[in-house]
PDB file of C-alpha atoms in Angstrom:
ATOM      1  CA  UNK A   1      98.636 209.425 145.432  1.00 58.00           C
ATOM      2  CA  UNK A   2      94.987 209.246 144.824  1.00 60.00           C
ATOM      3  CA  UNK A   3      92.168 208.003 147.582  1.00 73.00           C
ATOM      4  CA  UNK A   4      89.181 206.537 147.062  1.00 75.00           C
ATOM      5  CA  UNK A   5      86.305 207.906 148.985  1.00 77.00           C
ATOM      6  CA  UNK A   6      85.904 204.440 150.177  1.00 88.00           C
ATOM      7  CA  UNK A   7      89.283 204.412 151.822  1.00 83.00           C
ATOM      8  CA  UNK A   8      88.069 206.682 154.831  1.00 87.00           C
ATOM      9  CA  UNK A   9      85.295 204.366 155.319  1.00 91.00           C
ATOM     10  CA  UNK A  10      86.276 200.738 156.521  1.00 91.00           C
ATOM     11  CA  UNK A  11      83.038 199.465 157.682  1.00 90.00           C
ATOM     12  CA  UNK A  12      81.863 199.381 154.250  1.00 89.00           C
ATOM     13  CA  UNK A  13      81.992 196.437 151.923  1.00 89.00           C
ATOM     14  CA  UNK A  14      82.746 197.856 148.659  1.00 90.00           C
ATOM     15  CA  UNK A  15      80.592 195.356 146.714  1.00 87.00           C
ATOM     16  CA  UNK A  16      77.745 196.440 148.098  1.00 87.00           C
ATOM     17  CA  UNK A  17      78.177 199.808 148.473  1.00 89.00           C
ATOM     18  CA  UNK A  18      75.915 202.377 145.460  1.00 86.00           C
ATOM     19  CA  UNK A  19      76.338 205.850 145.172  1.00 86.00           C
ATOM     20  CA  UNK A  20      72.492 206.913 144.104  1.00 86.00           C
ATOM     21  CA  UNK A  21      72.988 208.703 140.709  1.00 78.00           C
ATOM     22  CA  UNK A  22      70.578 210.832 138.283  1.00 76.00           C
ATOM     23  CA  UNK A  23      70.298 208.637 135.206  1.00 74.00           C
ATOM     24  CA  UNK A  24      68.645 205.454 137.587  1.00 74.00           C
ATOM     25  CA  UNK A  25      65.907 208.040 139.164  1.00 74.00           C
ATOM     26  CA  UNK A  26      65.454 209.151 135.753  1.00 74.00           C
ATOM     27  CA  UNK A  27      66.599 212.644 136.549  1.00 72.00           C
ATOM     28  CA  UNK A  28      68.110 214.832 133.713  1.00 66.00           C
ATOM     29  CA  UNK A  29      71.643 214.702 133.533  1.00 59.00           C
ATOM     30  CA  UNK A  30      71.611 218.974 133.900  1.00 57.00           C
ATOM     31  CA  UNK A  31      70.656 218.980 137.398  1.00 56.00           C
ATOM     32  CA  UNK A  32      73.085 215.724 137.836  1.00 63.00           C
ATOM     33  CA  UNK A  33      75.312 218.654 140.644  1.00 82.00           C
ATOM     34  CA  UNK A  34      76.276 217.803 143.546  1.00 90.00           C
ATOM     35  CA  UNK A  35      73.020 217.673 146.087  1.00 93.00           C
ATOM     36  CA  UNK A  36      74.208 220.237 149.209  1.00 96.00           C
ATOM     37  CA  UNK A  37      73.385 218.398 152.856  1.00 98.00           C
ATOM     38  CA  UNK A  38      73.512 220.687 155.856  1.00 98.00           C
ATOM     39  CA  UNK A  39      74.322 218.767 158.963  1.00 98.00           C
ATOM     40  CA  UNK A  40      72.956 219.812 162.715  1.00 98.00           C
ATOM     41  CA  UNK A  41      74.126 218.043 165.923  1.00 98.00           C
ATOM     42  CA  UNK A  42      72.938 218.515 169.522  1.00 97.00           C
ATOM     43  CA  UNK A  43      75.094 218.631 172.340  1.00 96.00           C
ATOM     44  CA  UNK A  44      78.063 220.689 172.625  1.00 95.00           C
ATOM     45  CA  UNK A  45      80.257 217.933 174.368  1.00 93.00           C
ATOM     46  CA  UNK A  46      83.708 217.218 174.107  1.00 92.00           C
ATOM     47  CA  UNK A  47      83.414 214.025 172.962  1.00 94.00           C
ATOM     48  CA  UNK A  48      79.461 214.736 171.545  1.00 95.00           C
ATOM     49  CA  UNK A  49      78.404 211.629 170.061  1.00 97.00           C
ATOM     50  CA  UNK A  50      75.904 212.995 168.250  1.00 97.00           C
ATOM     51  CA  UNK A  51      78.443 215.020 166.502  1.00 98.00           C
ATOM     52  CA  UNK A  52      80.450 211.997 165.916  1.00 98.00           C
ATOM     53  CA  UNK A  53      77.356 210.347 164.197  1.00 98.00           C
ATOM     54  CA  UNK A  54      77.214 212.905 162.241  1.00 98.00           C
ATOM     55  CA  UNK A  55      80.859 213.157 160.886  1.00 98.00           C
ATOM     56  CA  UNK A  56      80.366 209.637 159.815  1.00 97.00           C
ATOM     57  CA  UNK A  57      77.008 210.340 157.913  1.00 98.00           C
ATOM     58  CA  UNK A  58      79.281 213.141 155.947  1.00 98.00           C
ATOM     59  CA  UNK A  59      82.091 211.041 155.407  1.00 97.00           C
ATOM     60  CA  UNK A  60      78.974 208.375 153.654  1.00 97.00           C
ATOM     61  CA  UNK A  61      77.396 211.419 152.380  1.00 97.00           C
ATOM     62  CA  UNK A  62      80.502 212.809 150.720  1.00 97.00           C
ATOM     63  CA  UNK A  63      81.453 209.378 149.202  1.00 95.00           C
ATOM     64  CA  UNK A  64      78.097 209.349 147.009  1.00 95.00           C
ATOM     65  CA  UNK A  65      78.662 212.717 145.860  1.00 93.00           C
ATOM     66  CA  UNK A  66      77.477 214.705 148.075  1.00 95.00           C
ATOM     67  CA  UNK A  67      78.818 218.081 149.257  1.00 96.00           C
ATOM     68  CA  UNK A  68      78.053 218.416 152.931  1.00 98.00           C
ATOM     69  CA  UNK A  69      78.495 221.288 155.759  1.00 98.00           C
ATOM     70  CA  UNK A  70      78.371 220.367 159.496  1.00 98.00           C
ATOM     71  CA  UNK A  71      77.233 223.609 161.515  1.00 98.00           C
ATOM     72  CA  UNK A  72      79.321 223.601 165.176  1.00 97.00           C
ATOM     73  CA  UNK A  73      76.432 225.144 167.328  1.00 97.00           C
ATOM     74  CA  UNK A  74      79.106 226.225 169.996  1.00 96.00           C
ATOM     75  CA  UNK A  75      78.696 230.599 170.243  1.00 96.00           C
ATOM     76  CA  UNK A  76      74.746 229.959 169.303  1.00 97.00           C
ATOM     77  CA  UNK A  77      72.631 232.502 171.426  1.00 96.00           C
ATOM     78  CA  UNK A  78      69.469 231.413 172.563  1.00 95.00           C
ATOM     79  CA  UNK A  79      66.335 232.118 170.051  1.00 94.00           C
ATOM     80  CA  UNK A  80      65.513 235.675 170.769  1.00 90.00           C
ATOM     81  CA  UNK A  81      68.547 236.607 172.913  1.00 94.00           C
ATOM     82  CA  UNK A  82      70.258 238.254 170.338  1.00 93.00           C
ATOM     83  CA  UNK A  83      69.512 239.586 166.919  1.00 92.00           C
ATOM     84  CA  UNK A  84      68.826 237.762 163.554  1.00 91.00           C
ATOM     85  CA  UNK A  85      72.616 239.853 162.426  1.00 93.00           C
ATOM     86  CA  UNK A  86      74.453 237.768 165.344  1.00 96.00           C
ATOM     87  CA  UNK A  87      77.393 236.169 163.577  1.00 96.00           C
ATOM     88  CA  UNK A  88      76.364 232.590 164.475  1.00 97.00           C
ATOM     89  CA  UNK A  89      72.954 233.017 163.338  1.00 96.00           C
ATOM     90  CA  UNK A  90      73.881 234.410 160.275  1.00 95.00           C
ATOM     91  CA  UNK A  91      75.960 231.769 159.594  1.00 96.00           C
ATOM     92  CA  UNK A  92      73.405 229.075 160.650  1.00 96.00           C
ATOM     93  CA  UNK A  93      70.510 230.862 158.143  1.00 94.00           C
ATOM     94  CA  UNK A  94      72.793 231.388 155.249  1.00 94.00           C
ATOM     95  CA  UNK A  95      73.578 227.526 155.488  1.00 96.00           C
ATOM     96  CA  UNK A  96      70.175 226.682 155.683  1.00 94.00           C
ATOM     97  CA  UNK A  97      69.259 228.501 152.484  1.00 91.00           C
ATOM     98  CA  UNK A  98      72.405 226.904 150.473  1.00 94.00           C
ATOM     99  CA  UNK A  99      71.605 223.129 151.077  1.00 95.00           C
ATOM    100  CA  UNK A 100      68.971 221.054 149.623  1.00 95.00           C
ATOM    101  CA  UNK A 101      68.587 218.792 152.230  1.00 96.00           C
ATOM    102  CA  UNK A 102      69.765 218.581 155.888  1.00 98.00           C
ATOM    103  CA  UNK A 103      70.412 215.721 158.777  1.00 98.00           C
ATOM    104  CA  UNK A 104      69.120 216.615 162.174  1.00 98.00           C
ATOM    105  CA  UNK A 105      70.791 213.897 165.022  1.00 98.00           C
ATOM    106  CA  UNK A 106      70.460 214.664 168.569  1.00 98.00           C
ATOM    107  CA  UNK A 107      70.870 213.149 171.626  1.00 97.00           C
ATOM    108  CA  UNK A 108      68.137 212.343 173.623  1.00 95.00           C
ATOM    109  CA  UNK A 109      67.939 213.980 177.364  1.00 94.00           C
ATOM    110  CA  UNK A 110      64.652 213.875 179.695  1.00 94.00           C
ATOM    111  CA  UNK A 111      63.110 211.822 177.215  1.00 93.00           C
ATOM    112  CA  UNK A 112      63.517 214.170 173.697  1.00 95.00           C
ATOM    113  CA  UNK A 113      65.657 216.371 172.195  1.00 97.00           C
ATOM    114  CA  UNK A 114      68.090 218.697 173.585  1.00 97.00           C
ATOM    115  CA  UNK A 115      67.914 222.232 173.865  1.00 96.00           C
ATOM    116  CA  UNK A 116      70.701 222.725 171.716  1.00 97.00           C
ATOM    117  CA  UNK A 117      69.175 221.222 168.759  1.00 97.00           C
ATOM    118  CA  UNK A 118      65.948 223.021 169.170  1.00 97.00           C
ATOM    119  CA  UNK A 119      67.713 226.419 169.271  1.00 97.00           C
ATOM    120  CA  UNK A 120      69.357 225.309 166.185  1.00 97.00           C
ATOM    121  CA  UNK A 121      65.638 224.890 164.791  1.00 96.00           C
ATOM    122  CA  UNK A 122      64.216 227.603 166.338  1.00 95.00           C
ATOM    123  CA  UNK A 123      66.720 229.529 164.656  1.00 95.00           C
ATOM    124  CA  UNK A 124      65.944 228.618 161.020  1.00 93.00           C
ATOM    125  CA  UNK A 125      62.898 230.708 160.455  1.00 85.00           C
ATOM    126  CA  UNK A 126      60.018 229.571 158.357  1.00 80.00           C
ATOM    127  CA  UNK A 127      60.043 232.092 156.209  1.00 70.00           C
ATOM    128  CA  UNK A 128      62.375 235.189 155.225  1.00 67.00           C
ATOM    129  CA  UNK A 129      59.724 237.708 153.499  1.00 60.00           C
ATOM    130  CA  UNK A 130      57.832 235.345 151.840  1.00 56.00           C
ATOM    131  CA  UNK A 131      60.547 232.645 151.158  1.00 62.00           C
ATOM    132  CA  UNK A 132      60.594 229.478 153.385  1.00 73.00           C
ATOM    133  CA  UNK A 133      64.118 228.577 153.650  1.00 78.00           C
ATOM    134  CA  UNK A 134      63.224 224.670 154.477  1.00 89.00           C
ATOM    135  CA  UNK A 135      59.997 224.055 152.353  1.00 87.00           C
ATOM    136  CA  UNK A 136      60.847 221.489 149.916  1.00 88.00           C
ATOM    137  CA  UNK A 137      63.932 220.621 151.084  1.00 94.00           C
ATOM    138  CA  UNK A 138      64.529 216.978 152.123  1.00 96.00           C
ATOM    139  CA  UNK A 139      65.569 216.224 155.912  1.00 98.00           C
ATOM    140  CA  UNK A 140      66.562 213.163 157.405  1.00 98.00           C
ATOM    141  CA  UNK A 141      66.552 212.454 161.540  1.00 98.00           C
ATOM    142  CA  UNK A 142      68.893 210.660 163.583  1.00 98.00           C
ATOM    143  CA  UNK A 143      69.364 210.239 167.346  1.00 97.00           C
ATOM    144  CA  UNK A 144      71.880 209.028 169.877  1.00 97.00           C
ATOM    145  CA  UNK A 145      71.028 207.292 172.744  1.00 96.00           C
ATOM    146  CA  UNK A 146      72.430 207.036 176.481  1.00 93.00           C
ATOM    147  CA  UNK A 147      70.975 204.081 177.595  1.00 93.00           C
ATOM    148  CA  UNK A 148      68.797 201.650 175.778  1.00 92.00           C
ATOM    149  CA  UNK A 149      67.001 202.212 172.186  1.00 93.00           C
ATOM    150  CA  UNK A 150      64.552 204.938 171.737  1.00 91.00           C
ATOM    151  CA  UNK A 151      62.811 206.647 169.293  1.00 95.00           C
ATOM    152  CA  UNK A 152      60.975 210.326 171.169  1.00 95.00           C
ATOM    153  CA  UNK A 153      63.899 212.538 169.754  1.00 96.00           C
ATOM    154  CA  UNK A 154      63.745 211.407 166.142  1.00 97.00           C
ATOM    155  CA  UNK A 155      59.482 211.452 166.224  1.00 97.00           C
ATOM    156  CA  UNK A 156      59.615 214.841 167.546  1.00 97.00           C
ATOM    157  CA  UNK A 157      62.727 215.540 164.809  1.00 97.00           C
ATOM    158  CA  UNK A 158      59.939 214.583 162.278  1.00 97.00           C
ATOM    159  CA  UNK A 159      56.766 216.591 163.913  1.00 96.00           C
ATOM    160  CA  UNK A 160      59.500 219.921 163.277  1.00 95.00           C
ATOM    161  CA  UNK A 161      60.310 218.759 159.836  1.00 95.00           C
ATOM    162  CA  UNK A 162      56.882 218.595 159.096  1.00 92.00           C
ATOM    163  CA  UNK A 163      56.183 222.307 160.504  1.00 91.00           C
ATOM    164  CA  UNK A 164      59.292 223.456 158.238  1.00 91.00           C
ATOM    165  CA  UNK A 165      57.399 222.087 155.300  1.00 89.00           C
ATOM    166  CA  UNK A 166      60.600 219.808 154.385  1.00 93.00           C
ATOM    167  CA  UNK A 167      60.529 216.174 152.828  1.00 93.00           C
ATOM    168  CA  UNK A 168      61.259 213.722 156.110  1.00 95.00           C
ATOM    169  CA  UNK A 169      62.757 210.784 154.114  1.00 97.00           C
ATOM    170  CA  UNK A 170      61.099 207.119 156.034  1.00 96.00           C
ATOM    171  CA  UNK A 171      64.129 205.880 157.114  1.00 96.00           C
ATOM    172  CA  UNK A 172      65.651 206.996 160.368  1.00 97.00           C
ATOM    173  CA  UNK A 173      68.386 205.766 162.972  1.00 97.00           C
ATOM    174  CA  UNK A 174      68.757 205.748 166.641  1.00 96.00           C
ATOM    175  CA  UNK A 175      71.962 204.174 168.343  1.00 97.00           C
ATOM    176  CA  UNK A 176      71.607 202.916 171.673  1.00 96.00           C
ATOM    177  CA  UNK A 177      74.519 203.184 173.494  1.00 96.00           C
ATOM    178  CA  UNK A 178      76.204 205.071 171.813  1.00 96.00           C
ATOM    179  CA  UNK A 179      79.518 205.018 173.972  1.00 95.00           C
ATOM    180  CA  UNK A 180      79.823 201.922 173.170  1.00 96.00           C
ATOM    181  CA  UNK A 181      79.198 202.231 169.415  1.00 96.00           C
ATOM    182  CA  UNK A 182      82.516 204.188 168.463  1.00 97.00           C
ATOM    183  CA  UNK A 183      86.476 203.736 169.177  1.00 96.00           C
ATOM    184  CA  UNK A 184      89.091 205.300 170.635  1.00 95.00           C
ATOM    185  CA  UNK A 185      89.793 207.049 167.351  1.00 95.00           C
ATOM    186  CA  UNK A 186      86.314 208.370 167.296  1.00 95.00           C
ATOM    187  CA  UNK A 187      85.134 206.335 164.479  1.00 96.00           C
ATOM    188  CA  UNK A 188      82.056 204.105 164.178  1.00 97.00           C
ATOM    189  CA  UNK A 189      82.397 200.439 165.486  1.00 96.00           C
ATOM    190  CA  UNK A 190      80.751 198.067 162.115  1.00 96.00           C
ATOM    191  CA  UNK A 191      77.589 197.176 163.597  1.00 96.00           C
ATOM    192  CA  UNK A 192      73.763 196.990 162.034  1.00 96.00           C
ATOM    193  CA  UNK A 193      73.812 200.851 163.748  1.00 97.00           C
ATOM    194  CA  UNK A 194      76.226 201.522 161.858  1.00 97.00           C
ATOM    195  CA  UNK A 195      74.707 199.635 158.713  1.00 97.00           C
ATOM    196  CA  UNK A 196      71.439 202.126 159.564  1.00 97.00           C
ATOM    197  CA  UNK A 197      73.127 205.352 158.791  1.00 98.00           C
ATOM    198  CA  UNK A 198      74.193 203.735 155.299  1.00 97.00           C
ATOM    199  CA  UNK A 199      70.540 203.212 154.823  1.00 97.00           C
ATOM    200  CA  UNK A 200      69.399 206.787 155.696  1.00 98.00           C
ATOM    201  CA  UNK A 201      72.553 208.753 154.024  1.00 98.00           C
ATOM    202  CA  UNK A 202      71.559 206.988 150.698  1.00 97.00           C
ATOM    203  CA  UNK A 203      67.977 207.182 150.953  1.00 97.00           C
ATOM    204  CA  UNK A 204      68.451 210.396 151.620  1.00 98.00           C
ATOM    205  CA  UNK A 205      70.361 211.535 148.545  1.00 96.00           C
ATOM    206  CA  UNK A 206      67.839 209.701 146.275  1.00 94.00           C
ATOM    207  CA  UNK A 207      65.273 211.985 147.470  1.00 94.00           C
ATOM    208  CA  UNK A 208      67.307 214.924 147.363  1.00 94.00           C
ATOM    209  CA  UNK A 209      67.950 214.255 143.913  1.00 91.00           C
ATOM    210  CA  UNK A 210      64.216 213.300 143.160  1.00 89.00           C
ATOM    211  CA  UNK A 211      62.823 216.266 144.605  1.00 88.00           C
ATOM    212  CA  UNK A 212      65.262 219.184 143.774  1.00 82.00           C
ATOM    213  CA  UNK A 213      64.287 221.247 140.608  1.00 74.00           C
ATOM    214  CA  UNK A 214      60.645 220.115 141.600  1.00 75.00           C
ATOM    215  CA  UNK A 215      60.126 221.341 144.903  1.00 70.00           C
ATOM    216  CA  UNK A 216      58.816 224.784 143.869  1.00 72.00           C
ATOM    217  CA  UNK A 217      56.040 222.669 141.949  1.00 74.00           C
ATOM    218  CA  UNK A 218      55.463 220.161 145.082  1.00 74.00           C
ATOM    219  CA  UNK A 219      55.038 222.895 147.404  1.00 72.00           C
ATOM    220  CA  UNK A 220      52.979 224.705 145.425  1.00 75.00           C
ATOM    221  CA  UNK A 221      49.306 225.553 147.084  1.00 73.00           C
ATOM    222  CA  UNK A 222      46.319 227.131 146.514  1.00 75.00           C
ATOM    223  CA  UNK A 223      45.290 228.634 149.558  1.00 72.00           C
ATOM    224  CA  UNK A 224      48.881 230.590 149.124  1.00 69.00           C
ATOM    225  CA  UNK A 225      48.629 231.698 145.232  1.00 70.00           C
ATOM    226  CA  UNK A 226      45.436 233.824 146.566  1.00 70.00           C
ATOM    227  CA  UNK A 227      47.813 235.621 148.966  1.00 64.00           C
ATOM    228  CA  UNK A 228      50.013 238.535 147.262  1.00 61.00           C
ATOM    229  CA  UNK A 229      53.746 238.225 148.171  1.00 62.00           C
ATOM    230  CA  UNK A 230      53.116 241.342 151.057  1.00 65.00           C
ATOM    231  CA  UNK A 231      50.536 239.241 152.938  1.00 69.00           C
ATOM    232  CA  UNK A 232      51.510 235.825 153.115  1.00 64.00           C
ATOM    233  CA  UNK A 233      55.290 238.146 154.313  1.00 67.00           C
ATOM    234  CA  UNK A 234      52.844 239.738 156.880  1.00 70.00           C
ATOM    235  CA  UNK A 235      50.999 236.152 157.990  1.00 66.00           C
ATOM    236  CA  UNK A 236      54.363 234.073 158.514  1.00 65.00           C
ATOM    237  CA  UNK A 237      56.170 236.756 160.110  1.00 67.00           C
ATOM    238  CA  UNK A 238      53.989 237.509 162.649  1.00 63.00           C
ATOM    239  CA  UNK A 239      54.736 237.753 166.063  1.00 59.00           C
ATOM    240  CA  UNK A 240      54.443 234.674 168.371  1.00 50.00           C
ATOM    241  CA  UNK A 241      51.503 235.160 170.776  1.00 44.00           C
TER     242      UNK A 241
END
């Protein structure tokens, strides 16, 4: 028996619902692949609701025809601990350089993001020789909150977005309360937080399709095509102070 990618999604109202496609953003029907969306999470919880949030951004994701990866940060050294060759950091980078757009969501402790995410971040390096593994790609932020609505993790999700050079789509969600926003089958409770992440999923695979193919021309500066390939390597990779 077939399913609909709907069916796995019951807080949706199938009349409303659009799955952003190539020929409305007048995109040519060649690059019309599936966009690639890396997902990051921030607390290594049993129950972690921001992983939870993010499952249900990949199950929207996936149903308008997107192919998605969630990264499980559990076995993640701390940036600098271990080598770049650690298995989990391999992993991590190689992910980073397949998608073509990613979803940061964190939970928000002491007022911003968690450690966990950072390290994720801190991770990802801005450049690999002279090829930045984020610029140009689109990112979208999302946060999870313990007590009442906030909004410090996702602004400070957008200041690193900016320093990776990716696209930070406008929308963004934060869920307050969020043990209160999902059921004893781990699945999101219909609510306008719910109706949010809708919002941000499909914004954020219009821009993904908008932008990939072109991002090599967007990010394209001047101040880098008078650097040879050997010393804009040698600028980025230089050593933290």
């Amino acid at each position: 028996m077939t399913t609909h990618p709907l069916d796995d999604l019951p807080n949706i109202d199938r009349e409303l619902f659009r799955v952003p496609d190539a020929a409305s953003l007048g995109i040519p029907v060649d690059r019309e692949h599936a966009p690639r969306i890396l997902l990051l999470y921030g607390s290594l919880r049993q129950r972690s609701f921001s992983r939870l949030a993010v499952e249900e951004a990949a199950r929207l994701l996936r149903a308008m025809g997107a192919e998605t990866r969630i990264f499980e940060p559990r076995g993640l050294p701390l940036p600098d601990a271990e080598e770049a060759s650690h298995p989990k950091v391999a992993e991590l980078r190689t992910l980073a350089e397949w998608a073509e757009g990613m979803v940061w969501c964190s939970p928000e402790r002491h007022g911003a993001m968690t450690g966990i995410m950072k390290a994720q971040i801190d991770w990802i390096p801005l450049a690999l020789g002279a090829v930045r593994p984020t610029q140009g790609k689109t990112l979208a932020v999302m946060q999870v909150c313990g007590g009442s609505q906030s909004f410090n993790t996702v602004n400070q999700l957008r200041v690193l977005g900016r320093w990776m050079r990716m696209m930070t789509i406008p929308n963004q969600s934060s869920v307050p309360k969020a043990f209160m926003e999902f059921d004893d089958n781990d699945r999101m409770k219909p609510s306008p937080f719910y109706d949010r992440i809708v919002d941000v999923m499909e914004e954020l695979v219009k821009f993904t399709l908008l932008v990939r193919g072109r991002s090599e021309m967007l990010t394209d500066r001047y101040s880098e095509r008078k650097e040879s390939a050997a010393e804009l390597s040698a600028r980025v990779n230089q050593r933290a102070i």
